Coordinates of C-alpha atoms in Angstrom, one line a residue:
M1 CA 19.3 54.2 31.2
D2 CA 19.4 52.0 33.8
L3 CA 21.5 49.1 32.1
T4 CA 20.4 47.1 34.5
I5 CA 16.6 47.7 33.5
A6 CA 17.3 46.5 29.8
P7 CA 17.0 42.9 31.1
K8 CA 14.7 43.4 32.9
L9 CA 12.5 44.8 30.2
L10 CA 13.2 42.2 27.5
L11 CA 12.6 39.5 30.3
W12 CA 9.0 41.4 30.6
G13 CA 8.6 41.6 27.7
F14 CA 9.0 37.9 26.4
A15 CA 6.9 36.6 29.7
S16 CA 4.3 38.8 27.9
T17 CA 4.2 37.7 25.0
I18 CA 4.2 34.1 25.9
L19 CA 0.9 35.0 28.2
A20 CA -0.4 36.7 25.4
L21 CA 0.5 32.9 23.4
V22 CA -1.4 30.7 26.5
I23 CA -4.4 32.9 26.7
R24 CA -5.1 32.6 23.3
F25 CA -4.1 28.7 23.6
I26 CA -6.8 28.9 26.0
R27 CA -9.6 30.5 24.0
K28 CA -9.0 29.0 21.1
G29 CA -9.9 25.6 22.6
F30 CA -12.3 27.0 25.0
I31 CA -14.0 27.8 21.2
H32 CA -13.6 24.3 20.0
R33 CA -14.6 21.9 23.0
R34 CA -18.1 25.3 24.0
R35 CA -18.9 24.2 20.0
I36 CA -19.1 20.5 20.5
R37 CA -21.4 21.5 24.3
S38 CA -23.5 23.5 22.1
L39 CA -24.0 20.6 19.8
R40 CA -25.3 18.6 22.4
S41 CA -28.1 20.4 24.0
Q42 CA -29.4 20.7 20.9
G43 CA -30.2 16.4 21.2
I44 CA -27.5 16.5 18.3
P45 CA -25.7 12.9 19.1
I46 CA -22.3 13.6 20.6
A47 CA -19.8 11.2 21.4
P48 CA -18.0 10.9 25.0
H49 CA -16.4 14.5 25.1
S50 CA -13.5 15.5 27.3
I51 CA -13.0 18.7 27.9
L52 CA -9.2 19.0 27.7
F53 CA -8.4 16.3 25.0
G54 CA -12.2 16.9 23.2
H55 CA -12.4 13.6 21.1
I56 CA -8.2 12.5 20.2
G57 CA -9.0 9.4 22.6
I58 CA -11.3 8.1 19.6
F59 CA -8.6 8.0 17.4
V60 CA -6.2 6.9 20.6
D61 CA -8.3 4.1 19.9
F62 CA -8.3 3.7 16.9
R63 CA -4.7 3.7 16.7
K64 CA -3.8 0.8 19.8
A65 CA -6.2 -1.4 17.6
H66 CA -4.9 -1.3 14.5
P67 CA -0.6 -1.5 13.1
P68 CA 1.1 1.7 13.2
D69 CA 1.8 1.9 9.7
I70 CA -2.6 2.2 9.4
N71 CA -4.5 4.2 6.4
I72 CA -6.5 7.3 8.0
N73 CA -8.7 5.6 5.7
V74 CA -9.6 2.7 7.5
F75 CA -10.8 5.0 10.5
H76 CA -14.4 5.7 8.5
I77 CA -15.2 2.0 8.2
W78 CA -13.4 1.0 11.7
L79 CA -15.9 3.6 13.3
A80 CA -19.1 2.1 12.0
R81 CA -18.0 -1.3 13.4
N82 CA -17.0 0.0 16.7
Y83 CA -20.1 2.9 17.4
K84 CA -21.8 1.1 20.1
K85 CA -18.5 1.9 21.6
Y86 CA -19.4 5.6 21.1
F87 CA -23.1 5.8 20.9
P88 CA -24.4 3.0 23.2
E89 CA -27.5 3.8 22.9
R90 CA -28.3 4.2 19.6
Q91 CA -29.1 1.7 17.3
K92 CA -26.8 2.5 13.9
L93 CA -23.9 5.2 13.8
P94 CA -25.6 9.0 13.8
P95 CA -25.6 10.2 10.2
V96 CA -23.0 12.9 11.3
V97 CA -20.5 12.1 13.5
Y98 CA -18.5 15.3 15.0
L99 CA -15.0 15.1 15.7
D100 CA -13.6 18.1 18.0
L101 CA -9.3 16.9 17.3
W102 CA -8.2 20.8 18.4
P103 CA -5.2 21.6 19.1
V104 CA -3.5 18.8 17.4
G105 CA -5.6 18.6 13.8
P106 CA -8.9 20.5 12.6
S107 CA -12.5 19.4 13.6
F108 CA -14.2 17.4 11.3
A109 CA -17.7 16.5 11.0
L110 CA -17.6 12.8 9.3
V111 CA -20.5 12.2 6.8
Y112 CA -22.3 8.8 6.5
D113 CA -25.5 9.5 5.1
A114 CA -26.0 9.7 0.9
A115 CA -28.3 12.4 1.4
G116 CA -26.1 14.3 3.7
V117 CA -22.7 14.4 1.3
A118 CA -24.6 15.1 -2.2
Q119 CA -25.9 18.5 -0.1
F120 CA -21.9 19.9 0.8
T121 CA -20.5 18.1 -3.3
Q122 CA -24.1 18.6 -5.2
T123 CA -26.2 20.7 -4.2
K124 CA -24.0 23.5 -2.7
S125 CA -20.4 22.6 -3.6
L126 CA -18.1 23.5 -0.8
P127 CA -14.6 24.8 -1.2
K128 CA -11.7 22.1 -0.9
L129 CA -10.0 21.5 3.1
H130 CA -7.0 23.8 3.0
H131 CA -4.8 21.0 4.6
L132 CA -6.1 18.9 1.3
T133 CA -4.8 21.9 -1.1
D134 CA -2.0 22.2 1.3
Y135 CA -0.9 18.5 1.1
I136 CA -0.6 18.9 -2.5
K137 CA 0.8 22.6 -2.6
P138 CA 4.4 21.4 -3.0
L139 CA 4.1 19.4 -6.1
T140 CA 1.9 22.4 -8.0
S141 CA 1.8 25.9 -6.0
G142 CA -2.1 25.2 -5.9
L143 CA -2.1 26.2 -9.4
D144 CA -4.4 22.7 -10.4
I145 CA -7.8 22.1 -10.4
V146 CA -7.4 20.2 -6.6
S147 CA -6.6 23.2 -5.0
T148 CA -7.9 26.2 -7.1
E149 CA -11.4 27.5 -6.5
G150 CA -14.1 29.8 -8.3
A151 CA -14.2 31.3 -12.0
L152 CA -10.3 30.2 -12.5
W153 CA -11.2 26.6 -11.6
K154 CA -13.8 26.3 -13.8
T155 CA -12.6 28.1 -16.4
W156 CA -9.3 25.6 -16.0
R157 CA -11.9 22.5 -15.7
S158 CA -13.7 23.0 -18.6
R159 CA -10.4 23.0 -21.1
F160 CA -9.5 19.7 -19.1
N161 CA -12.3 18.0 -19.6
P162 CA -12.3 17.0 -23.2
G163 CA -9.1 15.0 -22.8
F164 CA -10.6 12.8 -20.0
G165 CA -14.0 12.5 -21.9
P166 CA -15.3 9.3 -22.4
R167 CA -14.5 10.0 -27.2
N168 CA -11.6 10.8 -25.8
I169 CA -10.3 7.7 -24.1
A170 CA -12.7 5.3 -26.4
A171 CA -9.5 6.9 -29.6
L172 CA -6.9 6.7 -26.6
L173 CA -7.4 3.1 -26.2
P174 CA -5.1 1.3 -28.9
E175 CA -2.1 2.9 -27.0
L176 CA -3.8 1.8 -23.1
I177 CA -3.9 -1.7 -24.8
E178 CA 0.1 -1.1 -26.0
D179 CA 0.9 0.3 -22.4
V180 CA -1.2 -2.9 -20.3
S181 CA 0.4 -5.5 -23.4
V182 CA 4.0 -4.4 -21.4
F183 CA 2.4 -4.7 -17.5
V184 CA 1.4 -8.2 -18.9
D185 CA 4.7 -8.6 -20.7
E186 CA 6.1 -7.5 -16.9
L187 CA 3.8 -10.0 -15.3
R188 CA 5.4 -13.1 -17.8
G189 CA 8.7 -12.0 -16.6
M190 CA 7.8 -12.9 -13.0
S191 CA 5.9 -16.1 -14.1
G192 CA 7.9 -19.9 -13.2
S193 CA 8.3 -21.3 -15.9
E194 CA 6.1 -24.3 -17.8
G195 CA 2.9 -22.9 -15.2
R196 CA 4.8 -23.3 -11.8
W197 CA 4.7 -20.1 -9.9
G198 CA 7.8 -17.7 -10.2
P199 CA 9.4 -15.4 -7.6
V200 CA 8.0 -13.4 -5.2
F201 CA 7.4 -9.7 -6.2
Q202 CA 5.2 -6.6 -5.5
L203 CA 2.4 -5.7 -7.3
R204 CA 1.9 -2.4 -6.1
E205 CA 5.6 -1.3 -8.0
K206 CA 4.4 -3.3 -11.7
S207 CA 1.3 -1.8 -11.7
A208 CA 2.9 1.6 -10.5
D209 CA 5.1 1.5 -13.8
L210 CA 1.7 0.8 -16.1
T211 CA -0.3 3.2 -14.3
F212 CA 2.0 6.3 -14.7
N213 CA 2.7 5.2 -18.1
V214 CA -1.1 5.3 -19.1
I215 CA -1.2 8.5 -17.0
C216 CA 1.6 10.5 -19.4
R217 CA -0.2 9.0 -22.7
A218 CA -3.2 10.3 -21.4
T219 CA -1.8 14.1 -20.0
L220 CA 1.6 14.2 -22.4
G221 CA 1.6 11.6 -25.0
M222 CA 4.7 10.2 -24.1
R223 CA 5.5 7.4 -25.3
S224 CA 9.4 7.0 -24.3
I225 CA 9.2 5.7 -20.8
Q226 CA 7.2 2.9 -22.5
E227 CA 10.5 0.8 -23.8
S228 CA 10.6 -0.1 -21.3
S229 CA 8.9 0.0 -17.7
Q230 CA 12.0 -1.3 -15.2
A231 CA 13.2 2.3 -16.6
S232 CA 12.7 4.8 -14.3
S233 CA 12.6 7.8 -16.4
S234 CA 13.8 11.6 -14.9
L235 CA 10.1 12.2 -14.7
K236 CA 8.8 9.6 -13.0
A237 CA 12.0 9.5 -10.2
A238 CA 11.1 13.1 -9.7
L239 CA 7.6 12.8 -8.7
R240 CA 7.9 9.6 -7.1
D241 CA 10.2 11.8 -4.5
Q242 CA 8.4 14.8 -4.7
V243 CA 5.1 12.8 -3.1
R244 CA 7.7 11.2 -0.4
L245 CA 8.7 14.9 0.8
M246 CA 5.0 15.4 0.5
N247 CA 4.1 12.8 2.9
L248 CA 7.4 13.9 4.9
S249 CA 5.4 17.0 5.5
T250 CA 2.4 15.7 6.4
N251 CA 4.3 13.9 9.1
G252 CA 7.1 17.0 10.2
G253 CA 4.5 20.6 9.8
L254 CA 5.1 23.1 9.3
L255 CA 8.8 23.0 10.9
R256 CA 9.7 20.2 8.4
N257 CA 8.3 22.7 5.1
Q258 CA 10.4 25.7 6.7
L259 CA 14.3 23.3 6.6
P260 CA 16.0 25.0 4.0
W261 CA 16.9 20.9 2.3
H262 CA 13.5 20.7 2.1
R263 CA 12.4 23.2 0.2
A264 CA 15.6 22.1 -1.9
M265 CA 15.0 19.5 -2.9
I266 CA 11.2 20.4 -3.4
A267 CA 12.4 22.7 -5.7
K268 CA 15.1 20.9 -7.1
N269 CA 12.3 17.9 -8.2
N270 CA 9.9 20.4 -9.5
R271 CA 12.6 21.9 -12.0
V272 CA 13.4 18.0 -12.9
M273 CA 8.9 18.3 -13.5
R274 CA 9.1 21.5 -16.1
N275 CA 12.0 20.2 -17.7
A276 CA 10.7 17.0 -18.9
I277 CA 7.1 18.3 -19.3
L278 CA 7.0 22.0 -21.2
P279 CA 9.3 20.6 -24.6
F280 CA 5.2 18.7 -24.8
L281 CA 3.4 21.9 -24.5
K282 CA 6.1 23.4 -27.3
S283 CA 5.1 21.0 -29.1
G284 CA 1.4 22.5 -29.5
P285 CA -1.0 19.5 -30.0
Q286 CA -0.5 16.6 -32.0
G287 CA -2.6 14.3 -34.6
G288 CA -5.5 14.9 -36.8
K289 CA -8.9 15.3 -37.3
G290 CA -10.2 12.8 -35.5
A291 CA -7.1 11.1 -33.9
A292 CA -6.7 10.8 -30.2
K293 CA -5.7 14.1 -28.0
T294 CA -4.2 14.6 -24.9
A295 CA -5.5 16.1 -22.0
A296 CA -2.4 18.7 -22.4
D297 CA -3.6 19.4 -25.9
F298 CA -7.2 20.4 -24.9
A299 CA -6.0 22.5 -22.7
L300 CA -3.2 24.5 -25.2
Q301 CA -6.6 24.5 -28.0
H302 CA -7.9 27.4 -25.5
A303 CA -4.7 29.1 -23.9
H304 CA -3.0 32.8 -24.7
H305 CA 0.6 31.3 -24.4
S306 CA 2.0 33.3 -21.6
D307 CA 3.8 31.8 -19.1
A308 CA 1.5 32.4 -16.5
E309 CA -0.9 29.7 -18.4
A310 CA 1.8 27.4 -19.4
E311 CA 3.0 27.3 -15.7
T312 CA -0.9 26.7 -14.7
I313 CA -1.5 23.7 -17.3
I314 CA 2.6 22.2 -15.5
S315 CA 0.9 22.5 -12.6
N316 CA -2.3 20.4 -13.4
I317 CA -0.5 18.0 -15.7
K318 CA 1.8 17.5 -12.5
A319 CA -1.9 16.8 -9.9
F320 CA -2.9 14.7 -13.1
L321 CA 0.4 12.2 -13.3
F322 CA 0.6 12.2 -9.3
A323 CA -3.0 11.4 -9.0
G324 CA -3.3 8.8 -12.0
E325 CA -0.5 6.9 -11.2
D326 CA -0.9 5.8 -6.9
T327 CA -4.8 5.0 -6.8
T328 CA -5.6 3.2 -9.9
A329 CA -2.0 1.7 -9.0
T330 CA -3.1 0.4 -5.5
T331 CA -6.5 -0.6 -6.8
I332 CA -5.2 -2.6 -9.1
C333 CA -4.0 -4.0 -6.2
F334 CA -6.9 -5.2 -4.4
L335 CA -8.6 -5.8 -7.2
F336 CA -6.4 -8.4 -7.9
K337 CA -6.9 -9.5 -4.1
R338 CA -10.6 -9.5 -4.4
L339 CA -10.6 -12.1 -7.0
Q340 CA -7.8 -14.2 -5.1
D341 CA -10.3 -14.7 -2.9
S342 CA -12.9 -14.9 -4.8
P343 CA -12.7 -17.6 -7.6
A344 CA -16.0 -18.1 -8.6
C345 CA -16.4 -14.7 -10.0
L346 CA -13.0 -14.6 -11.3
A347 CA -14.6 -17.7 -13.0
R348 CA -17.4 -16.0 -14.0
M349 CA -15.6 -13.2 -15.3
R350 CA -13.2 -15.1 -17.4
G351 CA -16.4 -17.0 -19.1
E352 CA -17.2 -13.1 -19.8
H353 CA -14.5 -12.4 -22.0
D354 CA -14.5 -16.2 -23.2
R355 CA -18.0 -15.3 -24.7
V356 CA -17.2 -11.0 -25.5
L357 CA -13.6 -11.4 -26.6
G358 CA -12.7 -15.5 -28.1
A359 CA -11.4 -18.0 -26.1
D360 CA -7.3 -17.2 -26.8
P361 CA -7.4 -14.6 -24.7
D362 CA -3.2 -14.0 -26.3
G363 CA -6.2 -12.4 -29.7
A364 CA -7.7 -10.2 -26.3
A365 CA -5.4 -7.4 -27.6
A366 CA -5.6 -7.4 -31.3
A367 CA -9.7 -7.9 -30.7
L368 CA -9.5 -4.9 -28.6
A369 CA -7.7 -2.8 -31.1
A370 CA -9.8 -3.9 -33.9
N371 CA -13.3 -2.6 -32.0
P372 CA -12.3 -1.3 -28.7
H373 CA -16.1 -0.4 -28.2
L374 CA -16.1 -3.9 -27.3
L375 CA -15.0 -3.2 -23.7
H376 CA -18.2 -1.4 -23.2
G377 CA -19.8 -5.0 -23.6
L378 CA -18.2 -6.3 -20.1
P379 CA -20.3 -5.7 -18.1
Y380 CA -19.8 -8.4 -15.3
T381 CA -15.7 -7.2 -15.9
L382 CA -17.1 -3.7 -14.8
A383 CA -19.0 -4.8 -12.1
V384 CA -16.2 -6.6 -10.3
I385 CA -13.7 -3.3 -10.7
K386 CA -16.9 -1.5 -8.9
E387 CA -17.6 -3.6 -6.1
T388 CA -13.2 -3.5 -5.6
L389 CA -13.3 -0.1 -5.6
R390 CA -16.7 0.1 -3.5
L391 CA -15.1 -2.1 -0.4
H392 CA -12.2 -0.1 -0.9
P393 CA -12.5 3.9 -1.9
L394 CA -8.8 5.3 -1.8
A395 CA -10.2 9.4 -1.3
S396 CA -12.9 11.1 -0.1
T397 CA -13.3 14.3 0.2
A398 CA -13.4 17.2 2.9
R399 CA -14.4 20.0 2.9
Q400 CA -14.7 23.8 4.4
A401 CA -18.0 24.9 5.9
P402 CA -19.0 28.7 5.6
P403 CA -20.2 30.6 8.9
G404 CA -24.6 29.3 8.6
F405 CA -24.1 26.2 7.0
A406 CA -25.9 23.2 7.8
L407 CA -27.2 19.6 6.7
N408 CA -30.8 18.5 6.7
L409 CA -31.5 15.4 7.0
P410 CA -34.1 12.9 8.1
G411 CA -34.8 12.0 12.3
L412 CA -35.2 9.5 13.7
G413 CA -38.5 10.8 14.6
G414 CA -39.7 11.6 11.9
G415 CA -39.2 15.5 10.5
A416 CA -35.3 16.5 10.1
T417 CA -32.6 17.5 12.5
R418 CA -30.0 19.6 11.2
Y419 CA -26.5 19.4 11.5
P420 CA -25.1 22.4 11.8
L421 CA -21.0 22.5 10.1
E422 CA -20.2 25.8 11.1
G423 CA -16.5 25.4 13.0
F424 CA -16.1 22.1 11.6
A425 CA -14.9 20.2 8.0
P426 CA -17.6 17.7 6.4
W427 CA -15.2 14.8 5.2
V428 CA -16.9 12.1 3.5
A429 CA -16.7 8.5 5.6
A430 CA -16.9 6.9 2.6
A431 CA -15.2 3.3 3.0
G432 CA -18.2 3.6 6.5
L433 CA -21.2 4.6 3.0
Q434 CA -20.5 2.1 1.1
Q435 CA -20.4 -0.6 3.9
D436 CA -23.5 1.0 5.3
E437 CA -26.7 -2.1 5.5
D438 CA -28.4 0.8 4.3
Y439 CA -27.4 1.1 1.2
W440 CA -26.4 -2.0 0.7
P441 CA -27.7 -5.6 1.3
R442 CA -25.0 -8.2 2.6
P443 CA -21.9 -4.6 3.0
A444 CA -18.9 -6.7 3.9
E445 CA -19.0 -9.1 1.4
F446 CA -17.6 -9.0 -2.6
L447 CA -20.3 -9.5 -4.9
P448 CA -20.1 -8.2 -7.9
E449 CA -23.5 -9.3 -8.9
R450 CA -25.5 -6.3 -7.3
W451 CA -24.2 -4.5 -9.4
M452 CA -26.2 -6.5 -12.8
E453 CA -29.4 -6.6 -10.2
P454 CA -32.0 -5.0 -11.6
E455 CA -34.0 -1.9 -10.0
G456 CA -36.1 -3.6 -7.1
G457 CA -34.2 -6.5 -7.0
P458 CA -33.3 -7.8 -3.7
L459 CA -29.3 -6.4 -4.0
Y460 CA -30.3 -4.0 -6.3
P461 CA -27.8 -0.3 -5.1
R462 CA -28.1 2.8 -4.0
R463 CA -26.1 4.6 -6.8
D464 CA -26.1 7.9 -4.7
A465 CA -23.8 5.8 -1.9
W466 CA -20.9 4.6 -3.9
V467 CA -18.5 7.7 -4.1
P468 CA -15.3 6.6 -4.5
F469 CA -14.6 8.9 -7.7
S470 CA -16.6 11.6 -5.5
I471 CA -19.8 13.3 -6.4
G472 CA -20.9 16.5 -7.5
P473 CA -18.9 19.2 -10.1
R474 CA -16.0 18.5 -8.1
N475 CA -15.9 14.9 -8.8
C476 CA -13.1 12.9 -10.2
I477 CA -12.2 14.2 -13.8
G478 CA -9.6 11.3 -14.4
M479 CA -12.8 8.2 -13.5
E480 CA -13.3 7.4 -17.2
L481 CA -9.8 6.7 -17.9
A482 CA -9.3 4.3 -14.5
L483 CA -11.7 2.6 -15.3
A484 CA -11.4 2.4 -19.1
Q485 CA -7.2 0.9 -18.1
L486 CA -9.1 -1.4 -15.0
K487 CA -11.1 -2.9 -18.0
L488 CA -7.9 -3.6 -19.8
V489 CA -5.8 -4.7 -17.1
C490 CA -8.5 -7.9 -15.9
V491 CA -9.2 -8.8 -20.0
L492 CA -5.7 -9.2 -20.8
V493 CA -4.3 -10.6 -17.1
A494 CA -7.5 -12.4 -16.4
R495 CA -7.0 -15.1 -18.6
S496 CA -2.8 -15.2 -18.7
F497 CA -2.8 -15.3 -15.5
D498 CA -3.0 -16.6 -11.5
I499 CA -1.4 -13.9 -9.5
E500 CA -1.5 -15.1 -5.4
E501 CA -0.8 -13.4 -2.3
A502 CA 3.0 -14.7 -1.1
W503 CA 3.5 -13.6 2.5
D504 CA 6.1 -16.2 3.3
Q505 CA 8.6 -15.9 0.7
W506 CA 8.2 -11.7 1.4
D507 CA 9.0 -12.6 5.0
E508 CA 11.9 -15.1 3.8
K509 CA 12.4 -12.7 2.0
Q510 CA 12.9 -9.6 4.9
G511 CA 14.0 -11.6 6.8
G512 CA 14.0 -9.6 10.3
K513 CA 12.9 -6.9 8.7
A514 CA 9.6 -8.9 8.2
T515 CA 5.9 -8.2 10.5
P516 CA 4.3 -11.3 10.2
V517 CA 2.1 -10.3 13.4
Q518 CA 0.9 -6.5 11.7
K519 CA -2.9 -7.9 10.3
V520 CA -6.2 -5.7 9.9
E521 CA -9.6 -8.4 10.6
G522 CA -6.5 -11.1 10.3
Q523 CA -5.7 -9.7 7.0
R524 CA -1.5 -9.7 6.3
L525 CA -2.8 -7.1 3.1
Y526 CA -3.8 -4.2 4.5
E527 CA -4.4 0.1 3.8
V528 CA -1.2 1.3 4.8
S529 CA 0.2 4.8 4.4
T530 CA 0.2 8.5 5.9
G531 CA -0.3 10.0 2.6
P532 CA -2.1 8.2 -0.9
V533 CA -3.3 4.8 0.3
Q534 CA -1.4 1.8 -0.4
P535 CA -1.4 -2.0 -0.2
K536 CA 0.9 -3.4 3.0
D537 CA 4.5 -4.3 1.4
G538 CA 3.0 -3.1 -1.9
M539 CA 1.0 -6.4 -1.6
P540 CA 4.2 -9.6 -2.2
V541 CA 2.9 -11.9 -4.7
C542 CA 4.0 -14.7 -7.0
V543 CA 2.4 -15.3 -10.4
R544 CA 2.5 -18.2 -12.8
L545 CA 1.0 -18.7 -16.5
R546 CA -2.5 -20.4 -16.8
I547 CA -1.4 -23.6 -19.4

């Protein structure tokens, strides 16, 4: 062969490959853009759409309007409040908002309608969006009940359900009280003397230690880490580093996931967590009849003790640890933020605790340990928690729609409007739905009273529009545990301490790293992070003992 031909053939082959990729790219873009044009031709409301950039410009607007560390969770409510810019002829936001985000991400259909949410989570529970399952895959290898589908999901969900059911949570209460009491001692240590304010610290850090301890109790029966909430166990350290790496993967995409050192760190963390969890599985179910059991205990009752089942249990335990620590810790922060800003609500909740548990706050833990059912006699406390979760839903599900699937919702002129979802991921717009005035009178106000309103009253809430734990068969398995833990925190903390944001002290401590200009709606505290929602700067606070 002529040696001058070989380079030409290589160059031709390379050029052909590039041309094929370009053609494929253009074809895929044409399909995405054409879908939106087709929807518009059917009379479905569509935001201004660029043939080149799709709806990416809307996200650019969102980013420009917020600090750089804003969490994408805020987008739902921001769009609802600024809908006139994108739907100027409408009197309210459409119940389904289509977003063509190709090529930077999947195309979504944001669902702001409670009936629409039910159609893809309850009436037909669609599979989870693979982008969500890909996020957690470095932690669980896709073996957890968040990622699995069909019969495999049903089997393991049914095995773990009893561990998180109301009866078992009630049996766990004495141990949960012990964990929250450690948290109380931590706050006492951060308080000033003689009723003075103590030094500034990050409430998210302290609350995360608490929630990690609680989820370890509920899933594994692990107690050793309770000895000091300052101590960092190998399990805790490995889990938190894994979440950090998962968030980096979200930012760096496929390239970062392929870096050998990144994959090596993920593998190392998984080994550390596996070695910490496995002894609790090998010891078998603990406790006698009537005693509280762990989620692992219930799973082991039906296991065949194969290596594959052991790995599945470990993967699910890791998923529970991740979800159980993160979201509840952040909810505790926003709970105290809302109570700080609503002193009348705080006073009413404290009065309820006095009536039910006795006037001495220091006796509350003993009263609850002796009679755990007292925790169910605190309707206003539960209302405070539900209202916090209404205004701060920290997660929302997105699903994958099969070909031909559509939502059928009432139209403006009567009849029904069909919203096709093929090519779009239906995403529950939780923050927008939970502040929609069609469902919630005075939606932006913190009104725990709405949850105690009799049916037919002016504040009576639409229960199907409250979705912080999702709805349907794939709702959050840890809901009962989270609510019990939040009630205990309210009971054991609210009457003993005052907790207030301390941004001036925080800025002084941070020096040149302080970010006082970063605010959302005039507030220094807002939702941040590229992964699970976190409070800005961990919510800096000061604490004082109430005398």
